[in-house]
Amino acid sequence: MIAAGIEQAIAAFAGECYRLFFGNVLISANRLSHEGSGAYVVVDQACTALTLVATVWAGIFSLRHVWKKKIMMAFIAVIIIQLENAFRIMHLYYEIGQMVNHFEFYHLYFWQLVNFLTAICVFFFLDKVFQEKEF
């Protein structure tokens, strides 16, 4: 039940963001559908980026920062990763609506690389920003 709520929230956020720029999206639970073509994208457990967040959190909580900073870093990491995830979902939704599309390439290869690089950059960026000199 919690997983379904997370999936629906991510789908709704990505759908509403997409609607701001392009307009044609039907949002039903965790499904984003094109009005004209009927093509759709389903946001399921694999699309929540929660495993990516958990991986970044594991790195963050292993760092030598005070707990207050670790919690702030973890919160910021979730926001950044979920914003990137929403952008990914919007792109895949756009792609699936095209007559000739490369959905599988983007879904299986391109966005996996972007997710990985985003996680690494978020981790090192947050570590650098929150570092303090300890004497």
CSV table of C-alpha atoms in Angstrom, one decimal:
chain,number,residue,atom,x,y,z
A,1,MET,CA,0.0,0.0,0.0
A,2,ILE,CA,2.9,2.4,0.8
A,3,ALA,CA,4.6,1.4,-2.5
A,4,ALA,CA,1.5,2.2,-4.5
A,5,GLY,CA,1.2,5.6,-2.8
A,6,ILE,CA,4.8,6.4,-3.7
A,7,GLU,CA,4.4,5.3,-7.3
A,8,GLN,CA,1.2,7.3,-7.6
A,9,ALA,CA,2.8,10.4,-6.1
A,10,ILE,CA,5.8,10.2,-8.4
A,11,ALA,CA,3.5,9.6,-11.5
A,12,ALA,CA,1.3,12.6,-10.5
A,13,PHE,CA,4.3,14.9,-10.0
A,14,ALA,CA,5.9,13.9,-13.3
A,15,GLY,CA,2.6,14.1,-15.1
A,16,GLU,CA,1.8,17.6,-13.7
A,17,CYS,CA,5.3,18.8,-14.6
A,18,TYR,CA,4.8,17.4,-18.1
A,19,ARG,CA,1.4,19.1,-18.4
A,20,LEU,CA,3.0,22.5,-17.6
A,21,PHE,CA,5.1,22.3,-20.8
A,22,PHE,CA,3.2,20.1,-23.2
A,23,GLY,CA,-0.3,19.6,-21.9
A,24,ASN,CA,-1.5,16.3,-23.2
A,25,VAL,CA,-1.3,13.8,-20.4
A,26,LEU,CA,-3.9,11.8,-18.6
A,27,ILE,CA,-2.9,10.7,-15.1
A,28,SER,CA,-4.6,7.7,-13.6
A,29,ALA,CA,-3.0,6.3,-10.4
A,30,ASN,CA,0.5,5.4,-11.5
A,31,ARG,CA,-0.2,5.5,-15.2
A,32,LEU,CA,0.5,8.4,-17.6
A,33,SER,CA,-1.4,8.1,-20.9
A,34,HIS,CA,-1.4,10.1,-24.1
A,35,GLU,CA,-4.8,11.4,-25.0
A,36,GLY,CA,-4.5,10.8,-28.7
A,37,SER,CA,-2.5,7.7,-29.2
A,38,GLY,CA,-3.4,5.8,-26.0
A,39,ALA,CA,0.3,5.0,-25.4
A,40,TYR,CA,1.2,5.0,-21.8
A,41,VAL,CA,4.0,4.7,-19.2
A,42,VAL,CA,3.4,3.0,-15.9
A,43,VAL,CA,5.4,4.1,-12.9
A,44,ASP,CA,6.1,0.9,-10.9
A,45,GLN,CA,8.5,0.0,-8.1
A,46,ALA,CA,11.5,0.0,-10.5
A,47,CYS,CA,10.7,3.6,-11.5
A,48,THR,CA,10.6,5.1,-8.0
A,49,ALA,CA,14.4,5.5,-7.7
A,50,LEU,CA,14.2,4.3,-4.1
A,51,THR,CA,17.0,1.8,-4.5
A,52,LEU,CA,19.2,4.6,-5.9
A,53,VAL,CA,18.2,6.8,-3.0
A,54,ALA,CA,19.0,4.0,-0.6
A,55,THR,CA,22.5,3.5,-2.2
A,56,VAL,CA,23.3,7.2,-1.9
A,57,TRP,CA,22.0,7.2,1.7
A,58,ALA,CA,24.3,4.3,2.6
A,59,GLY,CA,27.2,6.3,1.4
A,60,ILE,CA,26.0,9.5,3.1
A,61,PHE,CA,25.5,7.7,6.5
A,62,SER,CA,29.0,6.2,6.2
A,63,LEU,CA,30.7,9.6,6.1
A,64,ARG,CA,32.3,11.3,9.0
A,65,HIS,CA,29.8,14.1,9.4
A,66,VAL,CA,27.6,14.9,12.5
A,67,TRP,CA,24.2,13.3,12.4
A,68,LYS,CA,22.4,16.6,11.8
A,69,LYS,CA,24.4,17.1,8.6
A,70,LYS,CA,23.9,13.5,7.5
A,71,ILE,CA,20.1,13.9,7.8
A,72,MET,CA,20.2,17.2,5.9
A,73,MET,CA,22.3,15.6,3.2
A,74,ALA,CA,19.9,12.6,2.9
A,75,PHE,CA,16.9,14.9,2.6
A,76,ILE,CA,18.6,17.0,-0.2
A,77,ALA,CA,19.7,13.8,-1.9
A,78,VAL,CA,16.1,12.5,-2.1
A,79,ILE,CA,14.9,15.8,-3.6
A,80,ILE,CA,17.6,16.0,-6.2
A,81,ILE,CA,17.3,12.3,-7.2
A,82,GLN,CA,13.5,12.5,-7.4
A,83,LEU,CA,13.6,15.6,-9.5
A,84,GLU,CA,16.0,13.8,-11.9
A,85,ASN,CA,13.6,10.8,-11.8
A,86,ALA,CA,10.6,13.0,-12.6
A,87,PHE,CA,12.5,14.4,-15.6
A,88,ARG,CA,13.4,10.8,-16.7
A,89,ILE,CA,9.7,9.8,-16.5
A,90,MET,CA,8.6,12.8,-18.4
A,91,HIS,CA,11.2,12.1,-21.1
A,92,LEU,CA,10.1,8.5,-21.4
A,93,TYR,CA,6.5,9.5,-21.5
A,94,TYR,CA,7.3,11.9,-24.3
A,95,GLU,CA,9.3,9.3,-26.1
A,96,ILE,CA,6.6,6.6,-26.0
A,97,GLY,CA,4.1,9.1,-27.6
A,98,GLN,CA,6.3,9.4,-30.7
A,99,MET,CA,5.4,7.4,-33.8
A,100,VAL,CA,9.0,6.2,-34.1
A,101,ASN,CA,10.6,6.1,-30.7
A,102,HIS,CA,13.6,4.8,-29.0
A,103,PHE,CA,12.0,4.1,-25.7
A,104,GLU,CA,13.8,0.9,-24.9
A,105,PHE,CA,17.3,2.5,-25.6
A,106,TYR,CA,16.5,5.4,-23.3
A,107,HIS,CA,14.9,3.3,-20.6
A,108,LEU,CA,17.4,0.5,-20.5
A,109,TYR,CA,20.7,2.3,-21.3
A,110,PHE,CA,20.7,6.1,-21.4
A,111,TRP,CA,18.7,6.8,-18.2
A,112,GLN,CA,20.5,4.1,-16.3
A,113,LEU,CA,23.8,5.9,-17.0
A,114,VAL,CA,22.3,9.2,-16.1
A,115,ASN,CA,20.9,7.8,-12.8
A,116,PHE,CA,24.3,6.4,-11.9
A,117,LEU,CA,26.1,9.6,-12.7
A,118,THR,CA,23.5,11.7,-10.9
A,119,ALA,CA,23.9,9.5,-7.8
A,120,ILE,CA,27.7,9.8,-7.8
A,121,CYS,CA,27.6,13.6,-8.4
A,122,VAL,CA,25.0,14.1,-5.6
A,123,PHE,CA,27.0,12.0,-3.2
A,124,PHE,CA,30.3,13.8,-3.8
A,125,PHE,CA,28.7,17.3,-4.1
A,126,LEU,CA,26.9,16.9,-0.8
A,127,ASP,CA,30.0,15.6,0.9
A,128,LYS,CA,32.0,18.5,-0.3
A,129,VAL,CA,29.4,21.1,0.6
A,130,PHE,CA,28.8,19.7,4.1
A,131,GLN,CA,32.5,19.1,5.0
A,132,GLU,CA,33.7,20.9,8.0
A,133,LYS,CA,37.2,21.2,9.4
A,134,GLU,CA,37.6,19.1,12.4
A,135,PHE,CA,40.5,19.7,14.8
